[in-house]
Amino acid sequence: MTGKRRVGLIFGGRSGEHEVSLMSARSVIGALDPARYEIVQIGITHDGEWLVGEDVLSALERGDVQGLRPAALLPVPGKPGLYAQDERGDYGFYTALDVVFPMLHGTFGEDGTLQGLLELAEIPYVGAGVVGSAVGMDKGVFRDVMAARGIPVVETLVVLRSEVQQDLPGVIERAERQLSGYPLFVKPANLGSSVGVSKCLSRSDLWEGLMEAVRFDRRILIQRGIPAREIEVSVLGNDVPEASIPGEILPSREFYSYEAKYIDGQSGLLIPAPLPEATTQRVRELAVRAFQAVDCAGMARADFFVDKVSGEVYLNEINTIPGFTAISMYPKLWEASGLPYPALLDRLIGLAFERHADRLRTEYRVQR
């Protein structure tokens, strides 16, 4: 390709991580080389409306979207562009897109739904495909896949919202029995950024944590608590991924909550993580294995627990669209590994085109 590449940057979305997505998008916009890329800002409101226009990100940040135009993407191969509504309410062609960079965290962006639309439209896009996104998003299914691959995970019980609402005492008793008492962690299966996550030290805590988690998902995880160090590894690539050096989170609060991540600004990062060499190699190897196990692509951040007592390593989750804010571990780990933020974005866009070219080799008609 010659000239600037037109990048459709999608942010916001119908998710509890809407605000985090805006912060990530702001960082990406500041780092993409304007000499190489023309950015088309595509904002999605909390209600799911797609909007285009001038400085969409600032409009969503201040909560005033007057003057922006509703937009849509057609799920039709050969028409890889945006369509926008005019003053009469009719939709017409707005702009072509060379590649899409989804900067949507959580539901309806990181879970395979948006990726399915982009697949139908046959547009190159950054990050994992439908399967990798969906499995990586659902922490319950992800743990089943990891266990099947022999990758260690912490004991976890998955319950449904309907179970919590119909028999909360029974759910609590089952969790206490199967997970050997407290502390326990409760989290929605399909969210990130620690939204809806609670640390529970007692039965009353667990009661409150479950009622909080069911606000955000129909599938809830109850996880055995361990005295753990929180270690993260960034992964980059397609068929032959590579892992960054690991980093360690030093949360400002009792655990790495939403407030500790994005509000108080007091959490610390240690890069590289001060780990024994064998443990460093172990988490890097497991990060790549997990990435490949769910058929990930482009990028992911693998999060681990290292037991402070036994030194055992457990994979907690994989994030297929990790945070890209100024304080986010994913770009920081690659920078410490020798790949600066702007070069990382270049690499991710290149991987999107590589993956797309591979998809185009697939035949969809049977020759008779």
Tab-separated table of C-alpha atoms in Angstrom:
chain	number	residue	atom	x	y	z
A	1	MET	CA	0.000	0.000	0.000
A	2	THR	CA	1.169	3.561	-0.715
A	3	GLY	CA	0.265	6.781	1.037
A	4	LYS	CA	-1.412	7.040	4.408
A	5	ARG	CA	-3.416	4.153	5.758
A	6	ARG	CA	-6.887	5.100	6.917
A	7	VAL	CA	-7.393	3.600	10.365
A	8	GLY	CA	-10.884	3.300	11.804
A	9	LEU	CA	-10.341	3.652	15.565
A	10	ILE	CA	-13.414	2.385	17.429
A	11	PHE	CA	-13.887	3.300	21.090
A	12	GLY	CA	-16.487	3.720	23.832
A	13	GLY	CA	-19.085	0.994	23.622
A	14	ARG	CA	-21.867	-0.692	25.585
A	15	SER	CA	-19.715	-1.853	28.448
A	16	GLY	CA	-18.787	-1.140	32.038
A	17	GLU	CA	-15.340	-0.411	30.595
A	18	HIS	CA	-16.595	2.441	28.381
A	19	GLU	CA	-14.544	5.111	30.166
A	20	VAL	CA	-11.387	2.977	30.145
A	21	SER	CA	-11.830	2.561	26.383
A	22	LEU	CA	-11.877	6.340	25.959
A	23	MET	CA	-8.622	6.642	27.912
A	24	SER	CA	-7.003	3.942	25.772
A	25	ALA	CA	-8.198	5.603	22.561
A	26	ARG	CA	-6.755	8.945	23.666
A	27	SER	CA	-3.330	7.327	24.098
A	28	VAL	CA	-3.482	5.553	20.721
A	29	ILE	CA	-4.452	8.752	18.911
A	30	GLY	CA	-1.498	10.526	20.497
A	31	ALA	CA	0.957	7.808	19.450
A	32	LEU	CA	-0.073	6.949	15.860
A	33	ASP	CA	2.223	8.665	13.383
A	34	PRO	CA	0.151	11.289	11.482
A	35	ALA	CA	2.581	11.047	8.571
A	36	ARG	CA	1.646	7.376	8.101
A	37	TYR	CA	-1.949	7.149	9.294
A	38	GLU	CA	-5.175	9.036	8.877
A	39	ILE	CA	-7.393	8.293	11.885
A	40	VAL	CA	-11.153	8.023	11.458
A	41	GLN	CA	-12.661	8.306	14.928
A	42	ILE	CA	-15.682	6.058	15.475
A	43	GLY	CA	-17.341	6.447	18.849
A	44	ILE	CA	-19.957	4.130	20.302
A	45	THR	CA	-22.183	5.508	23.039
A	46	HIS	CA	-23.300	3.672	26.163
A	47	ASP	CA	-26.543	2.992	24.279
A	48	GLY	CA	-24.706	1.427	21.336
A	49	GLU	CA	-25.077	4.216	18.765
A	50	TRP	CA	-22.148	4.562	16.351
A	51	LEU	CA	-21.100	8.179	15.770
A	52	VAL	CA	-18.684	9.948	13.430
A	53	GLY	CA	-17.724	13.567	12.915
A	54	GLU	CA	-15.162	16.023	14.185
A	55	ASP	CA	-13.265	14.999	17.348
A	56	VAL	CA	-15.657	12.231	18.367
A	57	LEU	CA	-13.475	11.233	21.302
A	58	SER	CA	-13.674	14.642	22.971
A	59	ALA	CA	-17.443	14.657	22.464
A	60	LEU	CA	-17.819	11.308	24.232
A	61	GLU	CA	-15.433	12.382	27.000
A	62	ARG	CA	-17.522	15.433	27.817
A	63	GLY	CA	-20.842	13.665	27.255
A	64	ASP	CA	-22.064	16.019	24.530
A	65	VAL	CA	-22.503	14.340	21.148
A	66	GLN	CA	-24.550	17.064	19.485
A	67	GLY	CA	-23.307	17.646	15.967
A	68	LEU	CA	-22.046	14.110	15.450
A	69	ARG	CA	-23.569	11.862	12.804
A	70	PRO	CA	-24.970	8.365	13.360
A	71	ALA	CA	-22.946	5.836	11.395
A	72	ALA	CA	-23.039	2.193	10.366
A	73	LEU	CA	-20.742	-0.444	8.931
A	74	LEU	CA	-22.207	-2.743	6.304
A	75	PRO	CA	-21.531	-6.474	6.815
A	76	VAL	CA	-20.953	-6.855	3.078
A	77	PRO	CA	-17.625	-7.901	1.497
A	78	GLY	CA	-16.385	-5.402	-1.045
A	79	LYS	CA	-17.875	-2.409	0.743
A	80	PRO	CA	-15.322	-1.868	3.531
A	81	GLY	CA	-16.368	1.578	4.601
A	82	LEU	CA	-18.511	3.630	6.907
A	83	TYR	CA	-21.922	4.968	6.073
A	84	ALA	CA	-23.288	8.007	7.879
A	85	GLN	CA	-26.668	9.643	8.260
A	86	ASP	CA	-27.333	12.987	6.588
A	87	GLU	CA	-29.668	15.760	7.721
A	88	ARG	CA	-32.604	14.019	6.020
A	89	GLY	CA	-31.992	10.812	7.962
A	90	ASP	CA	-30.686	8.885	4.959
A	91	TYR	CA	-27.463	6.890	5.094
A	92	GLY	CA	-24.779	7.483	2.487
A	93	PHE	CA	-21.150	6.550	2.025
A	94	TYR	CA	-18.933	8.407	4.518
A	95	THR	CA	-15.396	7.093	4.124
A	96	ALA	CA	-13.394	4.016	3.192
A	97	LEU	CA	-11.311	2.210	5.803
A	98	ASP	CA	-8.072	0.341	5.217
A	99	VAL	CA	-7.991	-1.246	8.657
A	100	VAL	CA	-9.953	-1.109	11.902
A	101	PHE	CA	-8.325	-0.752	15.307
A	102	PRO	CA	-10.871	-1.792	17.953
A	103	MET	CA	-10.078	-0.058	21.231
A	104	LEU	CA	-13.210	-1.396	22.891
A	105	HIS	CA	-12.766	-3.183	26.205
A	106	GLY	CA	-15.374	-5.604	27.508
A	107	THR	CA	-18.732	-6.624	26.111
A	108	PHE	CA	-19.715	-5.870	22.499
A	109	GLY	CA	-16.118	-5.088	21.581
A	110	GLU	CA	-13.699	-7.583	23.062
A	111	ASP	CA	-15.990	-10.625	23.060
A	112	GLY	CA	-16.113	-11.530	19.356
A	113	THR	CA	-19.293	-9.651	18.445
A	114	LEU	CA	-17.539	-6.715	16.760
A	115	GLN	CA	-14.983	-9.096	15.268
A	116	GLY	CA	-17.821	-11.042	13.642
A	117	LEU	CA	-19.100	-7.881	11.991
A	118	LEU	CA	-15.623	-7.033	10.712
A	119	GLU	CA	-15.215	-10.568	9.371
A	120	LEU	CA	-18.507	-10.263	7.473
A	121	ALA	CA	-17.394	-6.929	6.044
A	122	GLU	CA	-13.961	-8.401	5.169
A	123	ILE	CA	-12.055	-5.522	6.742
A	124	PRO	CA	-8.589	-6.062	8.233
A	125	TYR	CA	-8.623	-5.426	11.971
A	126	VAL	CA	-6.206	-5.425	14.871
A	127	GLY	CA	-6.395	-8.218	17.408
A	128	ALA	CA	-7.947	-11.618	17.935
A	129	GLY	CA	-10.659	-13.114	15.763
A	130	VAL	CA	-14.103	-14.298	16.811
A	131	VAL	CA	-13.016	-17.479	18.602
A	132	GLY	CA	-10.000	-16.027	20.394
A	133	SER	CA	-11.991	-12.983	21.487
A	134	ALA	CA	-14.985	-14.963	22.744
A	135	VAL	CA	-12.985	-17.574	24.652
A	136	GLY	CA	-10.599	-15.001	26.069
A	137	MET	CA	-13.528	-12.889	27.216
A	138	ASP	CA	-15.461	-15.566	29.087
A	139	LYS	CA	-13.243	-16.373	32.063
A	140	GLY	CA	-15.190	-19.547	32.840
A	141	VAL	CA	-14.796	-21.064	29.374
A	142	PHE	CA	-11.205	-19.812	29.247
A	143	ARG	CA	-10.337	-21.697	32.432
A	144	ASP	CA	-11.837	-24.897	31.027
A	145	VAL	CA	-9.685	-24.565	27.900
A	146	MET	CA	-6.560	-23.841	29.934
A	147	ALA	CA	-7.173	-26.827	32.207
A	148	ALA	CA	-7.627	-29.045	29.130
A	149	ARG	CA	-4.241	-27.806	27.856
A	150	GLY	CA	-2.515	-28.497	31.170
A	151	ILE	CA	-2.042	-24.823	32.028
A	152	PRO	CA	-2.486	-24.250	35.790
A	153	VAL	CA	-5.422	-22.119	36.930
A	154	VAL	CA	-6.850	-21.314	40.370
A	155	GLU	CA	-9.867	-23.368	41.474
A	156	THR	CA	-13.026	-21.609	40.355
A	157	LEU	CA	-16.781	-22.137	40.576
A	158	VAL	CA	-18.997	-20.739	37.801
A	159	VAL	CA	-22.597	-19.897	38.717
A	160	LEU	CA	-25.460	-18.321	36.800
A	161	ARG	CA	-27.309	-15.134	37.634
A	162	SER	CA	-30.505	-17.187	37.842
A	163	GLU	CA	-28.892	-19.447	40.478
A	164	VAL	CA	-27.845	-16.442	42.548
A	165	GLN	CA	-31.293	-14.890	42.334
A	166	GLN	CA	-33.188	-18.106	43.077
A	167	ASP	CA	-30.978	-19.694	45.750
A	168	LEU	CA	-28.311	-17.314	47.025
A	169	PRO	CA	-27.749	-19.215	50.323
A	170	GLY	CA	-27.267	-22.431	48.353
A	171	VAL	CA	-24.715	-20.799	46.042
A	172	ILE	CA	-22.786	-19.463	49.036
A	173	GLU	CA	-22.750	-22.848	50.763
A	174	ARG	CA	-21.549	-24.555	47.583
A	175	ALA	CA	-18.754	-21.994	47.143
A	176	GLU	CA	-17.611	-22.380	50.740
A	177	ARG	CA	-17.601	-26.166	50.444
A	178	GLN	CA	-15.921	-26.472	47.030
A	179	LEU	CA	-13.375	-23.671	47.425
A	180	SER	CA	-12.313	-24.358	51.027
A	181	GLY	CA	-13.503	-21.176	52.669
A	182	TYR	CA	-12.325	-17.589	52.565
A	183	PRO	CA	-10.925	-15.399	51.120
A	184	LEU	CA	-12.813	-15.710	47.855
A	185	PHE	CA	-13.008	-13.450	44.835
A	186	VAL	CA	-16.216	-12.824	42.887
A	187	LYS	CA	-16.131	-11.454	39.349
A	188	PRO	CA	-18.337	-11.244	36.238
A	189	ALA	CA	-17.205	-13.809	33.666
A	190	ASN	CA	-17.276	-11.345	30.768
A	191	LEU	CA	-15.785	-8.084	31.981
A	192	GLY	CA	-12.336	-6.720	32.673
A	193	SER	CA	-10.659	-3.738	34.346
A	194	SER	CA	-11.808	-5.237	37.671
A	195	VAL	CA	-15.358	-3.975	37.086
A	196	GLY	CA	-17.736	-5.814	39.429
A	197	VAL	CA	-14.905	-7.662	41.218
A	198	SER	CA	-15.069	-8.150	45.002
A	199	LYS	CA	-12.732	-9.679	47.544
A	200	CYS	CA	-14.791	-11.584	50.096
A	201	LEU	CA	-13.549	-12.363	53.590
A	202	SER	CA	-16.853	-13.581	55.019
A	203	ARG	CA	-20.274	-14.922	54.105
A	204	SER	CA	-21.776	-11.423	54.192
A	205	ASP	CA	-19.022	-10.183	51.848
A	206	LEU	CA	-19.768	-13.021	49.443
A	207	TRP	CA	-23.481	-12.204	49.553
A	208	GLU	CA	-22.769	-8.567	48.640
A	209	GLY	CA	-20.144	-9.498	46.021
A	210	LEU	CA	-22.514	-11.834	44.209
A	211	MET	CA	-25.271	-9.218	44.147
A	212	GLU	CA	-22.789	-6.726	42.681
A	213	ALA	CA	-21.450	-9.131	40.040
A	214	VAL	CA	-24.879	-10.153	38.700
A	215	ARG	CA	-25.445	-6.530	37.691
A	216	PHE	CA	-22.814	-6.976	34.987
A	217	ASP	CA	-23.164	-10.542	33.702
A	218	ARG	CA	-25.305	-13.679	33.700
A	219	ARG	CA	-22.252	-15.864	34.406
A	220	ILE	CA	-20.338	-15.278	37.623
A	221	LEU	CA	-16.981	-16.644	38.807
A	222	ILE	CA	-16.221	-17.421	42.431
A	223	GLN	CA	-12.488	-18.009	42.798
A	224	ARG	CA	-10.343	-19.302	45.628
A	225	GLY	CA	-8.164	-16.559	47.022
A	226	ILE	CA	-4.440	-17.155	47.324
A	227	PRO	CA	-1.642	-14.965	48.740
A	228	ALA	CA	-0.449	-13.922	45.316
A	229	ARG	CA	1.876	-11.600	43.490
A	230	GLU	CA	0.229	-10.259	40.306
A	231	ILE	CA	2.422	-10.747	37.249
A	232	GLU	CA	1.599	-9.703	33.685
A	233	VAL	CA	3.133	-10.615	30.327
A	234	SER	CA	2.413	-8.994	26.953
A	235	VAL	CA	2.148	-11.214	23.878
A	236	LEU	CA	2.510	-10.031	20.274
A	237	GLY	CA	2.203	-11.855	16.966
A	238	ASN	CA	-0.009	-14.128	14.902
A	239	ASP	CA	0.964	-17.723	14.225
A	240	VAL	CA	4.380	-17.330	15.888
A	241	PRO	CA	3.774	-15.071	18.922
A	242	GLU	CA	6.420	-13.765	21.266
A	243	ALA	CA	6.267	-12.763	24.920
A	244	SER	CA	7.608	-9.620	26.563
A	245	ILE	CA	9.514	-9.518	29.803
A	246	PRO	CA	7.099	-9.842	32.746
A	247	GLY	CA	6.002	-7.000	35.004
A	248	GLU	CA	4.597	-6.985	38.518
A	249	ILE	CA	1.621	-5.010	39.795
A	250	LEU	CA	1.902	-3.413	43.232
A	251	PRO	CA	-1.746	-2.512	43.918
A	252	SER	CA	-2.471	0.520	46.054
A	253	ARG	CA	-5.446	-1.251	47.591
A	254	GLU	CA	-6.122	-4.712	48.948
A	255	PHE	CA	-6.256	-6.022	45.388
A	256	TYR	CA	-5.952	-4.529	41.907
A	257	SER	CA	-9.436	-3.028	41.840
A	258	TYR	CA	-10.880	-0.569	39.303
A	259	GLU	CA	-10.046	2.280	41.695
A	260	ALA	CA	-6.475	1.041	42.119
A	261	LYS	CA	-6.064	0.810	38.346
A	262	TYR	CA	-7.604	4.050	37.149
A	263	ILE	CA	-8.685	6.366	39.979
A	264	ASP	CA	-6.174	6.873	42.764
A	265	GLY	CA	-3.014	6.665	40.616
A	266	GLN	CA	-1.080	5.097	43.494
A	267	SER	CA	-0.506	1.554	42.205
A	268	GLY	CA	3.065	0.700	41.288
A	269	LEU	CA	4.624	-1.301	38.477
A	270	LEU	CA	7.876	-3.197	38.629
A	271	ILE	CA	9.370	-3.789	35.173
A	272	PRO	CA	10.942	-6.251	34.906
A	273	ALA	CA	9.252	-8.243	37.661
A	274	PRO	CA	11.786	-9.375	40.279
A	275	LEU	CA	11.303	-13.105	39.755
A	276	PRO	CA	13.653	-16.076	39.730
A	277	GLU	CA	14.843	-16.791	36.202
A	278	ALA	CA	12.944	-20.080	36.120
A	279	THR	CA	9.686	-18.323	37.052
A	280	THR	CA	10.288	-15.613	34.456
A	281	GLN	CA	10.706	-18.222	31.740
A	282	ARG	CA	7.692	-20.135	33.048
A	283	VAL	CA	5.259	-17.197	32.796
A	284	ARG	CA	6.555	-16.227	29.356
A	285	GLU	CA	6.138	-19.788	28.093
A	286	LEU	CA	2.624	-20.124	29.568
A	287	ALA	CA	1.606	-16.750	28.093
A	288	VAL	CA	2.500	-17.925	24.580
A	289	ARG	CA	0.820	-21.314	25.134
A	290	ALA	CA	-2.397	-19.637	26.306
A	291	PHE	CA	-2.319	-17.233	23.342
A	292	GLN	CA	-2.038	-20.139	20.928
A	293	ALA	CA	-4.595	-22.291	22.769
A	294	VAL	CA	-7.412	-19.824	22.073
A	295	ASP	CA	-6.170	-18.980	18.547
A	296	CYS	CA	-5.386	-15.418	19.523
A	297	ALA	CA	-3.897	-12.920	17.072
A	298	GLY	CA	-2.169	-9.588	17.186
A	299	MET	CA	-2.033	-8.846	20.870
A	300	ALA	CA	-2.985	-10.084	24.296
A	301	ARG	CA	-1.915	-9.579	27.882
A	302	ALA	CA	-1.649	-12.679	30.049
A	303	ASP	CA	-2.190	-12.160	33.780
A	304	PHE	CA	-0.713	-14.530	36.344
A	305	PHE	CA	-0.746	-15.192	40.055
A	306	VAL	CA	2.484	-16.328	41.681
A	307	ASP	CA	1.802	-17.793	45.127
A	308	LYS	CA	3.883	-15.886	47.690
A	309	VAL	CA	4.274	-19.020	49.823
A	310	SER	CA	4.740	-21.908	47.392
A	311	GLY	CA	5.978	-20.029	44.336
A	312	GLU	CA	3.417	-21.866	42.193
A	313	VAL	CA	2.341	-20.078	38.991
A	314	TYR	CA	-1.330	-19.821	37.986
A	315	LEU	CA	-2.722	-18.217	34.845
A	316	ASN	CA	-5.576	-15.896	35.823
A	317	GLU	CA	-6.835	-14.617	32.467
A	318	ILE	CA	-5.929	-13.336	29.027
A	319	ASN	CA	-7.007	-9.927	27.733
A	320	THR	CA	-7.331	-9.778	23.961
A	321	ILE	CA	-7.744	-5.970	23.913
A	322	PRO	CA	-5.602	-4.901	26.845
A	323	GLY	CA	-5.549	-1.378	28.179
A	324	PHE	CA	-3.529	1.153	26.150
A	325	THR	CA	-3.626	4.070	28.569
A	326	ALA	CA	-0.511	5.929	29.671
A	327	ILE	CA	-0.281	3.680	32.742
A	328	SER	CA	-1.232	0.397	31.039
A	329	MET	CA	1.082	-2.570	31.402
A	330	TYR	CA	0.772	-3.905	27.830
A	331	PRO	CA	2.633	-1.073	26.033
A	332	LYS	CA	4.942	-0.495	29.008
A	333	LEU	CA	6.150	-4.103	28.913
A	334	TRP	CA	6.902	-3.901	25.200
A	335	GLU	CA	8.706	-0.609	25.626
A	336	ALA	CA	10.857	-2.224	28.322
A	337	SER	CA	11.422	-5.141	25.934
A	338	GLY	CA	12.768	-2.782	23.258
A	339	LEU	CA	9.617	-1.933	21.271
A	340	PRO	CA	8.451	1.692	21.812
A	341	TYR	CA	4.742	2.583	21.804
A	342	PRO	CA	4.569	4.038	18.230
A	343	ALA	CA	6.492	1.068	16.821
A	344	LEU	CA	4.197	-1.291	18.717
A	345	LEU	CA	1.157	0.274	17.038
A	346	ASP	CA	2.867	-0.041	13.636
A	347	ARG	CA	3.509	-3.712	14.342
A	348	LEU	CA	-0.089	-4.362	15.396
A	349	ILE	CA	-1.467	-2.776	12.238
A	350	GLY	CA	0.974	-4.812	10.162
A	351	LEU	CA	-0.163	-7.993	11.919
A	352	ALA	CA	-3.782	-7.075	11.104
A	353	PHE	CA	-2.976	-6.965	7.387
A	354	GLU	CA	-0.997	-10.201	7.671
A	355	ARG	CA	-3.894	-12.016	9.343
A	356	HIS	CA	-6.369	-10.598	6.825
A	357	ALA	CA	-4.255	-11.767	3.873
A	358	ASP	CA	-4.207	-15.240	5.376
A	359	ARG	CA	-8.008	-15.223	5.765
A	360	LEU	CA	-8.402	-14.252	2.105
A	361	ARG	CA	-6.643	-17.480	1.125
A	362	THR	CA	-9.602	-19.489	2.483
A	363	GLU	CA	-12.012	-20.804	-0.170
A	364	TYR	CA	-15.749	-20.589	0.515
A	365	ARG	CA	-17.034	-22.340	-2.589
A	366	VAL	CA	-16.728	-25.998	-3.425
A	367	GLN	CA	-15.456	-26.517	-6.950
A	368	ARG	CA	-17.524	-29.149	-8.774
